[in-house]
PDB file of C-alpha atoms and ligand atoms in Angstrom:
ATOM      1  CA  MET A   1      -9.334 -36.969  -5.744  1.00 51.00           C
ATOM      2  CA  ARG A   2     -11.457 -33.856  -5.095  1.00 53.00           C
ATOM      3  CA  ILE A   3     -10.634 -30.867  -7.221  1.00 53.00           C
ATOM      4  CA  GLN A   4     -11.117 -27.526  -5.466  1.00 48.00           C
ATOM      5  CA  PRO A   5     -13.251 -25.090  -7.451  1.00 46.00           C
ATOM      6  CA  PRO A   6     -11.519 -21.796  -8.196  1.00 42.00           C
ATOM      7  CA  PHE A   7     -12.027 -19.073  -5.560  1.00 42.00           C
ATOM      8  CA  ILE A   8     -14.076 -16.643  -7.603  1.00 43.00           C
ATOM      9  CA  GLY A   9     -13.966 -13.978  -4.868  1.00 45.00           C
ATOM     10  CA  ASN A  10     -10.267 -13.354  -5.388  1.00 45.00           C
ATOM     11  CA  SER A  11      -9.278 -11.945  -8.733  1.00 47.00           C
ATOM     12  CA  ARG A  12      -5.594 -12.639  -8.089  1.00 48.00           C
ATOM     13  CA  HIS A  13      -6.647 -16.181  -8.882  1.00 45.00           C
ATOM     14  CA  PRO A  14      -5.952 -16.933 -12.550  1.00 45.00           C
ATOM     15  CA  GLY A  15      -9.021 -17.176 -14.705  1.00 44.00           C
ATOM     16  CA  HIS A  16     -10.781 -14.085 -13.355  1.00 47.00           C
ATOM     17  CA  SER A  17     -11.604 -11.668 -16.136  1.00 62.00           C
ATOM     18  CA  ARG A  18     -14.629  -9.606 -15.147  1.00 81.00           C
ATOM     19  CA  GLY A  19     -13.844  -6.403 -13.318  1.00 97.00           C
ATOM     20  CA  GLU A  20     -15.980  -5.180 -10.450  1.00 98.00           C
ATOM     21  CA  VAL A  21     -15.935  -2.196  -8.110  1.00 98.00           C
ATOM     22  CA  PHE A  22     -16.526  -2.543  -4.363  1.00 98.00           C
ATOM     23  CA  LEU A  23     -17.462   0.802  -2.817  1.00 98.00           C
ATOM     24  CA  ALA A  24     -16.678   0.365   0.867  1.00 98.00           C
ATOM     25  CA  GLY A  25     -16.751   2.518   3.972  1.00 98.00           C
ATOM     26  CA  ALA A  26     -13.618   2.386   6.117  1.00 98.00           C
ATOM     27  CA  GLY A  27     -15.161   3.916   9.253  1.00 98.00           C
ATOM     28  CA  PRO A  28     -13.970   7.024  11.089  1.00 98.00           C
ATOM     29  CA  GLY A  29     -10.334   6.071  11.675  1.00 97.00           C
ATOM     30  CA  ASP A  30      -9.843   3.301  14.246  1.00 97.00           C
ATOM     31  CA  PRO A  31      -9.051   0.169  12.189  1.00 98.00           C
ATOM     32  CA  ASP A  32     -10.988  -1.928  14.710  1.00 97.00           C
ATOM     33  CA  LEU A  33     -14.144  -0.241  13.392  1.00 98.00           C
ATOM     34  CA  LEU A  34     -13.747  -1.722   9.898  1.00 98.00           C
ATOM     35  CA  THR A  35     -16.377  -4.253   8.898  1.00 98.00           C
ATOM     36  CA  LEU A  36     -15.160  -7.804   8.300  1.00 98.00           C
ATOM     37  CA  ARG A  37     -16.310  -7.448   4.715  1.00 98.00           C
ATOM     38  CA  ALA A  38     -14.205  -4.315   4.142  1.00 98.00           C
ATOM     39  CA  LEU A  39     -11.183  -6.037   5.708  1.00 98.00           C
ATOM     40  CA  ARG A  40     -11.656  -9.102   3.508  1.00 98.00           C
ATOM     41  CA  LEU A  41     -11.840  -6.917   0.416  1.00 98.00           C
ATOM     42  CA  MET A  42      -8.680  -5.085   1.502  1.00 98.00           C
ATOM     43  CA  GLN A  43      -6.974  -8.476   1.431  1.00 98.00           C
ATOM     44  CA  GLU A  44      -8.413  -9.551  -1.924  1.00 97.00           C
ATOM     45  CA  ALA A  45      -8.574  -6.444  -4.124  1.00 98.00           C
ATOM     46  CA  ASP A  46      -6.141  -5.931  -7.000  1.00 98.00           C
ATOM     47  CA  VAL A  47      -6.256  -2.177  -6.608  1.00 98.00           C
ATOM     48  CA  VAL A  48      -7.397   0.152  -3.822  1.00 98.00           C
ATOM     49  CA  VAL A  49      -8.538   3.682  -4.667  1.00 98.00           C
ATOM     50  CA  TYR A  50      -8.655   5.731  -1.452  1.00 97.00           C
ATOM     51  CA  ASP A  51      -8.811   9.267  -0.184  1.00 93.00           C
ATOM     52  CA  ALA A  52      -7.492  11.400   2.666  1.00 93.00           C
ATOM     53  CA  LEU A  53     -10.015  10.288   5.292  1.00 94.00           C
ATOM     54  CA  VAL A  54      -8.796   6.689   5.158  1.00 96.00           C
ATOM     55  CA  SER A  55      -6.251   6.507   7.976  1.00 92.00           C
ATOM     56  CA  GLU A  56      -2.710   5.196   7.590  1.00 93.00           C
ATOM     57  CA  ALA A  57      -3.484   2.536  10.188  1.00 95.00           C
ATOM     58  CA  ILE A  58      -6.234   1.255   7.903  1.00 98.00           C
ATOM     59  CA  MET A  59      -4.152   1.390   4.724  1.00 97.00           C
ATOM     60  CA  ALA A  60      -1.536  -0.703   6.550  1.00 97.00           C
ATOM     61  CA  LEU A  61      -4.039  -3.583   6.439  1.00 98.00           C
ATOM     62  CA  VAL A  62      -4.304  -3.599   2.631  1.00 98.00           C
ATOM     63  CA  HIS A  63      -2.645  -6.628   0.990  1.00 98.00           C
ATOM     64  CA  ARG A  64       0.958  -5.780   0.138  1.00 97.00           C
ATOM     65  CA  ASN A  65       0.541  -6.820  -3.507  1.00 97.00           C
ATOM     66  CA  ALA A  66      -2.427  -4.558  -4.139  1.00 98.00           C
ATOM     67  CA  GLU A  67      -1.860  -1.386  -6.108  1.00 98.00           C
ATOM     68  CA  ARG A  68      -2.783   1.761  -4.142  1.00 98.00           C
ATOM     69  CA  ILE A  69      -4.095   4.871  -5.844  1.00 97.00           C
ATOM     70  CA  TYR A  70      -4.530   8.014  -3.736  1.00 96.00           C
ATOM     71  CA  VAL A  71      -7.197  10.393  -5.028  1.00 95.00           C
ATOM     72  CA  GLY A  72      -7.538  12.757  -2.043  1.00 90.00           C
ATOM     73  CA  LYS A  73      -6.264  16.238  -1.410  1.00 74.00           C
ATOM     74  CA  LYS A  74      -2.554  16.713  -0.930  1.00 64.00           C
ATOM     75  CA  GLN A  75      -1.293  19.701   1.033  1.00 56.00           C
ATOM     76  CA  GLY A  76      -1.902  22.808  -1.068  1.00 59.00           C
ATOM     77  CA  ASN A  77      -3.264  20.691  -3.908  1.00 68.00           C
ATOM     78  CA  HIS A  78      -6.760  19.899  -5.004  1.00 73.00           C
ATOM     79  CA  ALA A  79      -8.284  16.473  -4.897  1.00 76.00           C
ATOM     80  CA  LEU A  80      -8.748  14.628  -8.164  1.00 85.00           C
ATOM     81  CA  PRO A  81     -12.030  15.979  -9.615  1.00 91.00           C
ATOM     82  CA  GLN A  82     -15.006  13.658  -9.092  1.00 92.00           C
ATOM     83  CA  GLU A  83     -15.360  13.031 -12.838  1.00 94.00           C
ATOM     84  CA  ALA A  84     -11.731  11.893 -12.997  1.00 95.00           C
ATOM     85  CA  ILE A  85     -12.286   9.476 -10.077  1.00 96.00           C
ATOM     86  CA  ASN A  86     -15.384   8.073 -11.804  1.00 97.00           C
ATOM     87  CA  ALA A  87     -13.425   7.616 -15.041  1.00 97.00           C
ATOM     88  CA  LEU A  88     -10.551   5.949 -13.156  1.00 97.00           C
ATOM     89  CA  LEU A  89     -12.885   3.409 -11.499  1.00 98.00           C
ATOM     90  CA  ILE A  90     -14.499   2.588 -14.850  1.00 98.00           C
ATOM     91  CA  ASP A  91     -11.116   2.192 -16.509  1.00 97.00           C
ATOM     92  CA  LEU A  92      -9.716  -0.082 -13.767  1.00 98.00           C
ATOM     93  CA  ALA A  93     -12.816  -2.303 -13.805  1.00 98.00           C
ATOM     94  CA  ARG A  94     -12.648  -2.553 -17.597  1.00 97.00           C
ATOM     95  CA  GLN A  95      -9.135  -3.943 -17.210  1.00 97.00           C
ATOM     96  CA  GLY A  96     -10.837  -6.884 -15.452  1.00 98.00           C
ATOM     97  CA  ARG A  97      -9.552  -5.913 -12.012  1.00 98.00           C
ATOM     98  CA  LYS A  98     -11.161  -6.231  -8.632  1.00 98.00           C
ATOM     99  CA  VAL A  99     -11.298  -2.601  -7.511  1.00 98.00           C
ATOM    100  CA  LEU A 100     -11.812  -1.526  -3.922  1.00 98.00           C
ATOM    101  CA  ARG A 101     -12.980   2.080  -3.665  1.00 98.00           C
ATOM    102  CA  LEU A 102     -12.318   2.855   0.001  1.00 98.00           C
ATOM    103  CA  LYS A 103     -13.882   5.907   1.625  1.00 97.00           C
ATOM    104  CA  GLY A 104     -13.875   7.328   5.138  1.00 97.00           C
ATOM    105  CA  GLY A 105     -16.934   6.602   7.277  1.00 98.00           C
ATOM    106  CA  ASP A 106     -19.924   5.378   5.297  1.00 98.00           C
ATOM    107  CA  PRO A 107     -19.886   5.767   1.507  1.00 97.00           C
ATOM    108  CA  PHE A 108     -23.482   7.037   1.382  1.00 97.00           C
ATOM    109  CA  ILE A 109     -23.135   9.733   4.052  1.00 97.00           C
ATOM    110  CA  PHE A 110     -21.588  12.886   2.547  1.00 95.00           C
ATOM    111  CA  GLY A 111     -19.175  10.647   0.664  1.00 90.00           C
ATOM    112  CA  ARG A 112     -20.292  11.166  -2.949  1.00 92.00           C
ATOM    113  CA  GLY A 113     -20.567   7.392  -3.127  1.00 94.00           C
ATOM    114  CA  GLY A 114     -23.925   7.732  -4.864  1.00 94.00           C
ATOM    115  CA  GLU A 115     -22.355   9.717  -7.685  1.00 94.00           C
ATOM    116  CA  GLU A 116     -19.613   7.137  -8.162  1.00 96.00           C
ATOM    117  CA  ILE A 117     -21.965   4.186  -8.508  1.00 97.00           C
ATOM    118  CA  GLU A 118     -24.282   6.201 -10.761  1.00 97.00           C
ATOM    119  CA  ALA A 119     -21.349   6.557 -13.142  1.00 97.00           C
ATOM    120  CA  LEU A 120     -20.575   2.824 -12.840  1.00 98.00           C
ATOM    121  CA  ALA A 121     -24.209   1.904 -13.471  1.00 98.00           C
ATOM    122  CA  ALA A 122     -24.309   4.170 -16.519  1.00 98.00           C
ATOM    123  CA  HIS A 123     -21.306   2.304 -17.970  1.00 97.00           C
ATOM    124  CA  GLY A 124     -22.566  -1.190 -17.106  1.00 97.00           C
ATOM    125  CA  ILE A 125     -19.798  -1.835 -14.560  1.00 98.00           C
ATOM    126  CA  PRO A 126     -20.850  -4.281 -11.829  1.00 98.00           C
ATOM    127  CA  PHE A 127     -20.529  -2.936  -8.293  1.00 98.00           C
ATOM    128  CA  GLN A 128     -21.332  -3.671  -4.665  1.00 98.00           C
ATOM    129  CA  VAL A 129     -21.625  -1.258  -1.738  1.00 98.00           C
ATOM    130  CA  ILE A 130     -20.290  -2.048   1.726  1.00 98.00           C
ATOM    131  CA  PRO A 131     -21.487   0.204   4.575  1.00 98.00           C
ATOM    132  CA  GLY A 132     -19.088   1.715   7.071  1.00 98.00           C
ATOM    133  CA  ILE A 133     -19.432   3.302  10.485  1.00 98.00           C
ATOM    134  CA  SER A 134     -20.122   6.942   9.756  1.00 98.00           C
ATOM    135  CA  ALA A 135     -18.316   9.665  11.697  1.00 98.00           C
ATOM    136  CA  ALA A 136     -21.544  10.552  13.531  1.00 98.00           C
ATOM    137  CA  ASN A 137     -21.824   7.026  14.917  1.00 98.00           C
ATOM    138  CA  GLY A 138     -18.183   6.297  15.634  1.00 98.00           C
ATOM    139  CA  VAL A 139     -17.216   9.699  16.945  1.00 98.00           C
ATOM    140  CA  SER A 140     -20.263  10.112  19.202  1.00 98.00           C
ATOM    141  CA  CYS A 141     -19.720   6.666  20.771  1.00 98.00           C
ATOM    142  CA  TYR A 142     -16.014   7.337  21.441  1.00 98.00           C
ATOM    143  CA  ALA A 143     -16.822  10.815  22.806  1.00 98.00           C
ATOM    144  CA  GLY A 144     -19.496   9.485  25.174  1.00 98.00           C
ATOM    145  CA  ILE A 145     -22.239  11.576  23.546  1.00 98.00           C
ATOM    146  CA  PRO A 146     -25.322   9.406  22.908  1.00 98.00           C
ATOM    147  CA  LEU A 147     -27.006  10.906  19.839  1.00 98.00           C
ATOM    148  CA  THR A 148     -30.450  10.062  21.191  1.00 98.00           C
ATOM    149  CA  HIS A 149     -31.430   9.788  24.823  1.00 97.00           C
ATOM    150  CA  ARG A 150     -34.926   9.445  26.261  1.00 96.00           C
ATOM    151  CA  ASN A 151     -34.506  12.551  28.411  1.00 96.00           C
ATOM    152  CA  HIS A 152     -32.815  14.779  25.847  1.00 96.00           C
ATOM    153  CA  ALA A 153     -33.270  13.986  22.152  1.00 97.00           C
ATOM    154  CA  GLN A 154     -35.776  11.936  20.174  1.00 97.00           C
ATOM    155  CA  SER A 155     -34.356  12.628  16.736  1.00 98.00           C
ATOM    156  CA  VAL A 156     -31.017  13.221  15.010  1.00 98.00           C
ATOM    157  CA  LEU A 157     -30.345  15.400  12.005  1.00 98.00           C
ATOM    158  CA  TYR A 158     -27.185  15.135   9.882  1.00 98.00           C
ATOM    159  CA  ALA A 159     -26.171  18.196   7.868  1.00 98.00           C
ATOM    160  CA  THR A 160     -23.142  19.409   5.963  1.00 97.00           C
ATOM    161  CA  GLY A 161     -21.450  22.645   6.982  1.00 96.00           C
ATOM    162  CA  HIS A 162     -19.398  22.863   3.827  1.00 91.00           C
ATOM    163  CA  LEU A 163     -19.215  26.517   2.803  1.00 86.00           C
ATOM    164  CA  CYS A 164     -20.145  27.476  -0.758  1.00 83.00           C
ATOM    165  CA  ASP A 165     -18.740  30.897  -1.698  1.00 83.00           C
ATOM    166  CA  GLY A 166     -18.425  31.748   2.009  1.00 80.00           C
ATOM    167  CA  SER A 167     -22.095  31.094   2.796  1.00 86.00           C
ATOM    168  CA  LEU A 168     -24.157  28.214   4.125  1.00 92.00           C
ATOM    169  CA  ASP A 169     -27.534  27.311   2.721  1.00 91.00           C
ATOM    170  CA  LEU A 170     -29.042  25.217   5.531  1.00 95.00           C
ATOM    171  CA  ASP A 171     -32.607  24.772   6.775  1.00 97.00           C
ATOM    172  CA  TRP A 172     -32.046  26.725   9.996  1.00 97.00           C
ATOM    173  CA  ILE A 173     -35.638  26.242  11.195  1.00 97.00           C
ATOM    174  CA  ALA A 174     -35.216  22.444  10.997  1.00 98.00           C
ATOM    175  CA  LEU A 175     -31.841  22.698  12.739  1.00 98.00           C
ATOM    176  CA  THR A 176     -33.305  24.538  15.732  1.00 98.00           C
ATOM    177  CA  ARG A 177     -36.160  22.111  16.531  1.00 97.00           C
ATOM    178  CA  PRO A 178     -36.385  21.075  20.202  1.00 97.00           C
ATOM    179  CA  HIS A 179     -35.436  17.620  21.566  1.00 97.00           C
ATOM    180  CA  GLN A 180     -33.140  16.991  18.634  1.00 98.00           C
ATOM    181  CA  THR A 181     -29.436  16.367  18.178  1.00 98.00           C
ATOM    182  CA  VAL A 182     -27.786  17.982  15.168  1.00 98.00           C
ATOM    183  CA  VAL A 183     -24.587  16.554  13.713  1.00 98.00           C
ATOM    184  CA  ILE A 184     -22.685  18.717  11.262  1.00 98.00           C
ATOM    185  CA  TYR A 185     -20.072  17.222   8.963  1.00 98.00           C
ATOM    186  CA  MET A 186     -17.391  19.397   7.334  1.00 96.00           C
ATOM    187  CA  GLY A 187     -18.376  22.338   9.535  1.00 97.00           C
ATOM    188  CA  LEU A 188     -15.187  23.461  11.289  1.00 97.00           C
ATOM    189  CA  SER A 189     -14.485  26.481   9.057  1.00 95.00           C
ATOM    190  CA  ALA A 190     -18.124  27.529   9.271  1.00 96.00           C
ATOM    191  CA  LEU A 191     -18.352  27.114  13.068  1.00 97.00           C
ATOM    192  CA  PRO A 192     -18.749  30.856  13.858  1.00 97.00           C
ATOM    193  CA  LEU A 193     -21.422  31.240  11.174  1.00 96.00           C
ATOM    194  CA  ILE A 194     -23.283  28.110  12.333  1.00 98.00           C
ATOM    195  CA  CYS A 195     -23.416  29.336  15.959  1.00 98.00           C
ATOM    196  CA  GLU A 196     -24.520  32.803  14.895  1.00 97.00           C
ATOM    197  CA  LYS A 197     -27.325  31.468  12.660  1.00 97.00           C
ATOM    198  CA  LEU A 198     -28.610  28.993  15.259  1.00 98.00           C
ATOM    199  CA  VAL A 199     -28.910  31.759  17.876  1.00 98.00           C
ATOM    200  CA  GLU A 200     -30.482  34.079  15.294  1.00 97.00           C
ATOM    201  CA  HIS A 201     -33.099  31.353  14.647  1.00 97.00           C
ATOM    202  CA  GLY A 202     -33.990  30.910  18.292  1.00 97.00           C
ATOM    203  CA  LEU A 203     -31.571  28.569  20.065  1.00 98.00           C
ATOM    204  CA  PRO A 204     -30.302  29.961  23.399  1.00 98.00           C
ATOM    205  CA  PRO A 205     -26.657  31.124  23.458  1.00 98.00           C
ATOM    206  CA  ALA A 206     -26.178  28.591  26.293  1.00 98.00           C
ATOM    207  CA  HIS A 207     -27.220  25.645  24.055  1.00 98.00           C
ATOM    208  CA  PRO A 208     -24.632  22.831  24.343  1.00 98.00           C
ATOM    209  CA  ILE A 209     -22.278  22.085  21.448  1.00 98.00           C
ATOM    210  CA  ALA A 210     -19.126  20.007  21.008  1.00 98.00           C
ATOM    211  CA  VAL A 211     -16.473  19.720  18.342  1.00 98.00           C
ATOM    212  CA  VAL A 212     -14.683  16.385  18.052  1.00 98.00           C
ATOM    213  CA  GLN A 213     -11.414  16.330  16.138  1.00 98.00           C
ATOM    214  CA  GLN A 214     -10.204  13.084  14.518  1.00 97.00           C
ATOM    215  CA  GLY A 215     -12.535  11.008  16.654  1.00 98.00           C
ATOM    216  CA  THR A 216     -11.631   7.340  17.371  1.00 97.00           C
ATOM    217  CA  THR A 217      -7.964   7.919  16.429  1.00 96.00           C
ATOM    218  CA  PRO A 218      -4.901   8.679  18.593  1.00 95.00           C
ATOM    219  CA  TYR A 219      -5.519  12.355  17.757  1.00 96.00           C
ATOM    220  CA  HIS A 220      -9.086  12.245  19.164  1.00 97.00           C
ATOM    221  CA  ARG A 221      -9.936  15.492  20.976  1.00 97.00           C
ATOM    222  CA  VAL A 222     -13.244  16.782  22.247  1.00 98.00           C
ATOM    223  CA  VAL A 223     -13.911  20.454  22.945  1.00 98.00           C
ATOM    224  CA  SER A 224     -17.321  21.142  24.435  1.00 97.00           C
ATOM    225  CA  GLY A 225     -19.045  24.385  25.330  1.00 98.00           C
ATOM    226  CA  VAL A 226     -22.085  26.421  24.349  1.00 98.00           C
ATOM    227  CA  LEU A 227     -23.055  28.271  21.192  1.00 98.00           C
ATOM    228  CA  SER A 228     -21.757  31.584  22.548  1.00 98.00           C
ATOM    229  CA  ASN A 229     -18.246  30.383  23.417  1.00 98.00           C
ATOM    230  CA  ILE A 230     -17.384  27.319  21.296  1.00 98.00           C
ATOM    231  CA  THR A 231     -15.757  29.353  18.519  1.00 98.00           C
ATOM    232  CA  GLU A 232     -13.164  30.802  20.907  1.00 98.00           C
ATOM    233  CA  GLN A 233     -12.680  27.440  22.602  1.00 97.00           C
ATOM    234  CA  ALA A 234     -12.148  25.610  19.324  1.00 97.00           C
ATOM    235  CA  ALA A 235      -9.711  28.312  18.189  1.00 97.00           C
ATOM    236  CA  ALA A 236      -7.830  28.189  21.513  1.00 97.00           C
ATOM    237  CA  ALA A 237      -7.511  24.407  21.160  1.00 97.00           C
ATOM    238  CA  ALA A 238      -6.349  24.850  17.530  1.00 97.00           C
ATOM    239  CA  LEU A 239      -8.741  22.133  16.367  1.00 97.00           C
ATOM    240  CA  ARG A 240      -8.146  20.904  12.856  1.00 95.00           C
ATOM    241  CA  SER A 241      -9.902  18.814  10.232  1.00 94.00           C
ATOM    242  CA  PRO A 242     -11.550  16.338  10.159  1.00 97.00           C
ATOM    243  CA  SER A 243     -13.817  17.531  12.942  1.00 98.00           C
ATOM    244  CA  LEU A 244     -17.438  16.786  13.658  1.00 98.00           C
ATOM    245  CA  ILE A 245     -19.837  19.215  15.336  1.00 98.00           C
ATOM    246  CA  ILE A 246     -22.510  17.840  17.680  1.00 98.00           C
ATOM    247  CA  ILE A 247     -25.223  20.193  18.927  1.00 98.00           C
ATOM    248  CA  GLY A 248     -27.880  19.461  21.543  1.00 98.00           C
ATOM    249  CA  GLU A 249     -28.536  18.677  25.189  1.00 98.00           C
ATOM    250  CA  VAL A 250     -26.887  15.255  24.845  1.00 98.00           C
ATOM    251  CA  VAL A 251     -23.509  17.016  24.633  1.00 98.00           C
ATOM    252  CA  GLN A 252     -23.712  17.648  28.397  1.00 98.00           C
ATOM    253  CA  LEU A 253     -23.464  13.887  28.976  1.00 97.00           C
ATOM    254  CA  HIS A 254     -19.912  13.870  27.596  1.00 97.00           C
ATOM    255  CA  HIS A 255     -18.644  15.195  30.911  1.00 95.00           C
ATOM    256  CA  ASP A 256     -19.701  11.993  32.728  1.00 96.00           C
ATOM    257  CA  LEU A 257     -19.625   9.468  29.891  1.00 97.00           C
ATOM    258  CA  ALA A 258     -16.311  10.152  28.129  1.00 96.00           C
ATOM    259  CA  TRP A 259     -14.488   6.817  28.256  1.00 97.00           C
ATOM    260  CA  PHE A 260     -12.027   6.708  25.354  1.00 96.00           C
ATOM    261  CA  ARG A 261      -8.455   6.860  26.607  1.00 90.00           C
ATOM    262  CA  HIS A 262      -5.646   6.887  24.106  1.00 83.00           C
ATOM    263  CA  GLU A 263      -2.013   7.725  24.118  1.00 72.00           C
ATOM    264  CA  SER A 264      -1.629  10.984  22.259  1.00 66.00           C
ATOM    265  CA  PRO A 265       1.112  10.896  19.607  1.00 63.00           C
ATOM    266  CA  ALA A 266       3.104  13.289  21.849  1.00 57.00           C
ATOM    267  CA  ASP A 267       2.891  10.811  24.763  1.00 52.00           C
ATOM    268  CA  MET A 268       3.983   8.022  22.458  1.00 51.00           C
ATOM    269  CA  ALA A 269       7.015  10.038  21.392  1.00 47.00           C
ATOM    270  CA  ILE A 270       7.959  10.643  25.030  1.00 44.00           C
ATOM    271  CA  THR A 271       7.544   6.946  25.823  1.00 40.00           C
ATOM    272  CA  ALA A 272       9.715   6.036  22.864  1.00 38.00           C
ATOM    273  CA  VAL A 273      12.496   8.365  23.992  1.00 36.00           C
ATOM    274  CA  GLY A 274      12.295   7.356  27.672  1.00 30.00           C
TER     275      GLY A 274
HETATM  276  N1  LIG B 301     -18.490   9.558   4.544  1.00 96.89           N
HETATM  277  C1  LIG B 301     -17.956  10.133   5.767  1.00 96.89           C
HETATM  278  C2  LIG B 301     -18.057  11.627   5.790  1.00 96.89           C
HETATM  279  C3  LIG B 301     -17.249  12.331   4.736  1.00 96.89           C
HETATM  280  S1  LIG B 301     -17.370  14.077   4.844  1.00 96.89           S
HETATM  281  C4  LIG B 301     -18.652   9.503   6.972  1.00 96.89           C
HETATM  282  O1  LIG B 301     -19.650   8.799   6.810  1.00 96.89           O
HETATM  283  O2  LIG B 301     -18.161   9.711   8.071  1.00 96.89           O
HETATM  284  C5  LIG B 301     -15.931  14.462   5.803  1.00 96.89           C
HETATM  285  C6  LIG B 301     -16.328  14.939   7.177  1.00 96.89           C
HETATM  286  O3  LIG B 301     -16.625  13.836   8.016  1.00 96.89           O
HETATM  287  C7  LIG B 301     -15.213  15.662   7.914  1.00 96.89           C
HETATM  288  O4  LIG B 301     -15.128  17.012   7.526  1.00 96.89           O
HETATM  289  C8  LIG B 301     -15.712  15.545   9.335  1.00 96.89           C
HETATM  290  O5  LIG B 301     -16.753  16.443   9.602  1.00 96.89           O
HETATM  291  C9  LIG B 301     -16.308  14.147   9.346  1.00 96.89           C
HETATM  292  N2  LIG B 301     -15.371  13.132   9.864  1.00 96.89           N
HETATM  293  C10 LIG B 301     -14.936  12.037   9.229  1.00 96.89           C
HETATM  294  N3  LIG B 301     -14.124  11.309  10.026  1.00 96.89           N
HETATM  295  C11 LIG B 301     -14.062  11.968  11.205  1.00 96.89           C
HETATM  296  C12 LIG B 301     -13.397  11.728  12.434  1.00 96.89           C
HETATM  297  N4  LIG B 301     -12.621  10.648  12.628  1.00 96.89           N
HETATM  298  N5  LIG B 301     -13.551  12.628  13.439  1.00 96.89           N
HETATM  299  C13 LIG B 301     -14.323  13.726  13.273  1.00 96.89           C
HETATM  300  N6  LIG B 301     -14.972  14.005  12.133  1.00 96.89           N
HETATM  301  C14 LIG B 301     -14.855  13.138  11.109  1.00 96.89           C
END
């Protein structure tokens, strides 16, 4: 008789004692954009620590017996401080559990994933990192905006538009280079300031720009325009977070290349009633 060796990869299996943290990207929202590895870990982990960017549709795929710990912002509340999240991951791993730390997009792109594994490394906790499709990649594909294109852009620059004390400390000269696409994460609140600074540093007011809200999800919306009018357009459309800003000639291609059709939640509600 052949005896099956224990399945080490699943800590629900008795005999597993060494905790480990898996820092995984969950992609921009559409569950079909998860990697197979992330999905497998969602089935095997003892505990999943996740934040606001991980969509409900994705959390629905986590094994029903896994504990879920939410560490993101709640309405009107602050997110758990980074140090507290680091301490939580260390504590869970020390209990011998298989911990999945699930983050939106890719954990190494504006995700503070580096800080989390630095803390794990400092405490001797074993970890692995699983890449995810970052918002720039997923959202641009679904919006029909190729980030590079032989005729329009030979480089891409990712930046954060997160405001610190109401101001933005960005390398505006680098952001205004020709034949380049600029992708700005966390920039919706700073949109007027970003447009103003780019024009001040030499980009024409008619330079193309788009804002994509909740790309790849049923709430996906694209508002495109130019630096001089996008602020009003985004306000008129009442765009909300998470939204990604894409700046450059490639934005003009959206008009012909937009392909993603989805039922908006409002349509779904009407269908359900009818
Ligand atoms: N690690 C993530 C980024 C986290 S920062 C990644 O790789 O994608 C959070 C910012 O990401 C949001 O403010 C927004 O700018 C962007 N973002 C994430 N998901 C998005 C989505 N589905 N649609 C538009 N922007 C998104």
